[in-house]
Amino acid sequence: MYRYDEFDAAFVHERVAQFSDQVVRRVAGDMTEEEFRPHRLMNGLYLQLHAYMLRVAIPYGTLSSRQLRKLGRIARVYDKGFGHFTTRQNIQYNWPALKDIPAILGELAEVEMHAIQTSGNCIRNVTADHFAGAARDEVADPRPYAEILRQWSSIHPEFSFLPRKFKIAVTGAAHDRAAIRVHDIGLEVRRNEAGEIGFRVLVGGGQGRTPMLAREVNAFVPEKDLLAYIDAIMRVYNLYGRRDNKYKARIKILVHETGLDELKRQIEAEFEAIKDGVLTLPADEVERIEAYFAPPVFPERPAASASFEAARAADREFDRFARVNLHPHKTPGYTSLTISLKPIGGIPGDASADQMDVVADLAERYAFDEIRVSHEQNLVFPHVALDDVHAVWSVLKEHGLATANAGLVTDIIACPGLDYCALANARSIPVASRISERLGDPDRQEAIGPLSIKISGCINACGHHHVGHIGILGVDKKGVEVYQLTLGGSPDETAAIGEIVGPGFDSDQIVDAVETVVDTYLKLRSSPDETFLAAYRRVGEAPFKEALYGA
Amino acid sequence: MPQIVTANSLIEGDVVFRTADGGWVRDIDAAGVLADKAAAEAAHAAALQDVKAAKVVDVALIDVTAEAGKVVPVKLRERIRAFGPTVKSDHRADLKPFTA
């Protein structure tokens, strides 16, 4: 895991001191809210409906036990005993007081964490595949490159006041679990025919009110040119991205308005001017960073575990967890394990302070001290011996963390919505809870198979509804919550923006509507192996439309 | 329609309501209900002085109904601000979900 060097540590401590002083001046009335707001936002502090909200960065979603325990402690001491994991692999606290923020930031700095660049028109937390470094299908661990990008982009003077916020995601596998096609820049680590590492570079994806999929601007940028190439893209965006209209300021609009060919020409021209200069990545520096992400030493184990198989045979509930929540690991005898933060009827992404402690303890004992946050708002142990899965599951179960629904219909992404968010028009979480209760029967969920529901409470689409197999967008129609249904979205390498299927549903109807879509799929699928998305792509929206609205 | 003045307290961030005597409280039923436009404008102007004095932020006038001592905002957003999230959760015994 990456450890702060002296520069990182000194910088974060200086920033805590600066912001602490700003809070003192604000509370004393020496700064107005207008003067203070940019400072608090630069430190991840928002003012929401009920209270302040602090968004803490979790770079590429990777945490140690020590860090997760600290996040739990902050929830317990300064908040109402829980935190909320987000689709940007961050954590948000919903109830901190302004007067406590300096202390919280000080505690975060103790474990090499902060809230810098979690807001504002800068390069935000760089996200990555939550199975990075573990997944069997991976070309290379994407996190060293995410870390290099983090170091380069942190308080970058040229890119701290971009036309709009900027999000980068990196995957190390062709199967995209990081949703790179809906990011401003998406990177896929690849090897060329000579076996050298490089990056496929996609630009201009995003959700919000104008959803677009990223387009390829380069099929293979060599490793050494990563920063120079990204810098070239940022320069083009910084120069030509629109600053006249907030809703047209993201790079996706620039790609759309400029045209891909012309944009590529501009990027290449910038790149030619700066390549082989100071931004060239020295191989030894890449190796130095990679060393922080070296996989743990895995004691050799047989590919199959007799105790694991025996436990599965003895306990149907554990067997189901093993079927649903494990992911193939590159090392024989090991697995990656998803800890669902989607209890049936619960709040997607919430974890209590006690649960964070439990997960931290388990990680230390069984999972090589490593935890990941997924953009699907779950936690992951990337490395667990098959022999230990039953012991881990037993403890998770005691603490309400063993819901066997990873990738199933109740593994719902939902934004905080009108229950918390100052921007929202409709509630998201209660809709997620009711859908989860309706479809939560374990046998039924497994029979339905892989199906993602994603819910946003406004057009900003923090709940990723555009790329949900079933997407739900809450809107306000004359003071009443109305929910629009989209079908056929997907965030992976076959990415697609969902299509609005018809008129929206009111709050009392939306759960029935989702169930109608699910039941329609079950009736028309060609076999139990045909997933919802495959079936939708085969038959289109017509049968769903008919089931929802009549002929 | 009657109105009240709401804001967030600067230091805690809590949702607060302006009382008839110019204080700020968390209990919406204790808010000073403003029967007409002139009263609303005067209360709003006075509340803005408390923004300058670094007591509160995000001052707003909101429509309410006020019957038998119960003050209820008209808009769902403001009901959620006044009464808390409508979500249910095991993680927060102190928050009682209300029926929106």
XYZ file of C-alpha atoms in Angstrom, chain A residues 26-29 31 33 36-37 47-52 80-82 94-100 345-347 350-352 355 418-425 427 429-430 433 437 479 481, chain B residues 6-16 26 50-58 74-95 98-100:
92
model
C -15.114 32.089 10.003
C -16.635 31.289 13.391
C -15.292 34.577 14.752
C -17.005 36.405 11.920
C -14.631 35.777 7.082
C -19.638 32.729 4.014
C -15.180 30.888 3.369
C -17.120 28.679 0.949
C -23.401 22.259 3.578
C -26.288 19.891 2.929
C -29.921 19.804 4.007
C -29.470 18.910 7.659
C -25.871 19.643 8.402
C -22.387 19.907 7.003
C -23.938 9.910 14.434
C -22.171 6.555 14.429
C -22.072 5.789 10.733
C -23.496 13.358 7.033
C -23.535 15.155 10.382
C -20.225 16.726 11.420
C -20.189 20.150 13.078
C -18.020 22.879 11.592
C -16.205 23.320 14.878
C -15.078 19.662 14.773
C -34.328 -2.946 3.093
C -31.290 -0.975 4.260
C -29.411 2.070 3.046
C -23.958 2.979 4.903
C -21.742 1.308 7.489
C -21.807 1.825 11.235
C -19.176 -2.494 11.410
C -33.670 14.324 -0.974
C -33.203 12.763 2.461
C -29.769 14.420 2.664
C -28.718 16.246 -0.459
C -29.289 19.953 -1.069
C -29.403 19.396 -4.838
C -31.859 16.495 -4.921
C -35.421 16.741 -6.228
C -35.788 10.705 -2.505
C -32.851 5.735 -0.445
C -36.452 4.898 0.523
C -35.142 0.124 0.481
C -37.643 -5.548 0.424
C -44.113 19.253 -5.671
C -41.878 12.934 -6.499
C -35.184 28.914 8.440
C -31.389 28.635 8.211
C -28.512 26.402 9.231
C -26.532 27.282 12.308
C -23.010 28.250 11.326
C -21.066 26.302 13.912
C -23.122 23.104 14.197
C -24.728 23.121 10.751
C -28.099 22.185 12.275
C -31.381 23.218 10.733
C -32.755 26.100 12.785
C -34.327 23.508 16.322
C -27.510 37.130 11.864
C -25.735 35.915 8.725
C -23.477 38.955 8.973
C -23.008 38.249 12.670
C -21.766 34.718 11.826
C -24.611 32.980 13.641
C -26.412 31.292 10.734
C -26.062 30.595 6.998
C -28.443 29.860 4.124
C -45.521 22.745 2.645
C -42.641 21.396 0.583
C -41.299 17.880 1.130
C -37.731 19.173 1.067
C -38.484 21.494 3.974
C -40.396 18.796 5.875
C -37.299 16.598 5.583
C -35.136 19.477 6.812
C -37.473 20.048 9.749
C -38.158 16.462 10.773
C -35.068 14.579 9.558
C -34.428 11.930 6.895
C -37.283 9.598 6.025
C -34.922 6.639 5.817
C -34.934 3.878 8.344
C -31.705 2.531 9.617
C -30.358 0.439 12.418
C -27.381 2.755 12.622
C -29.135 5.752 14.103
C -31.467 5.142 16.988
C -31.643 8.884 17.617
C -33.292 9.555 14.286
C -41.194 10.335 9.800
C -43.849 9.640 7.228
C -43.484 12.178 4.476
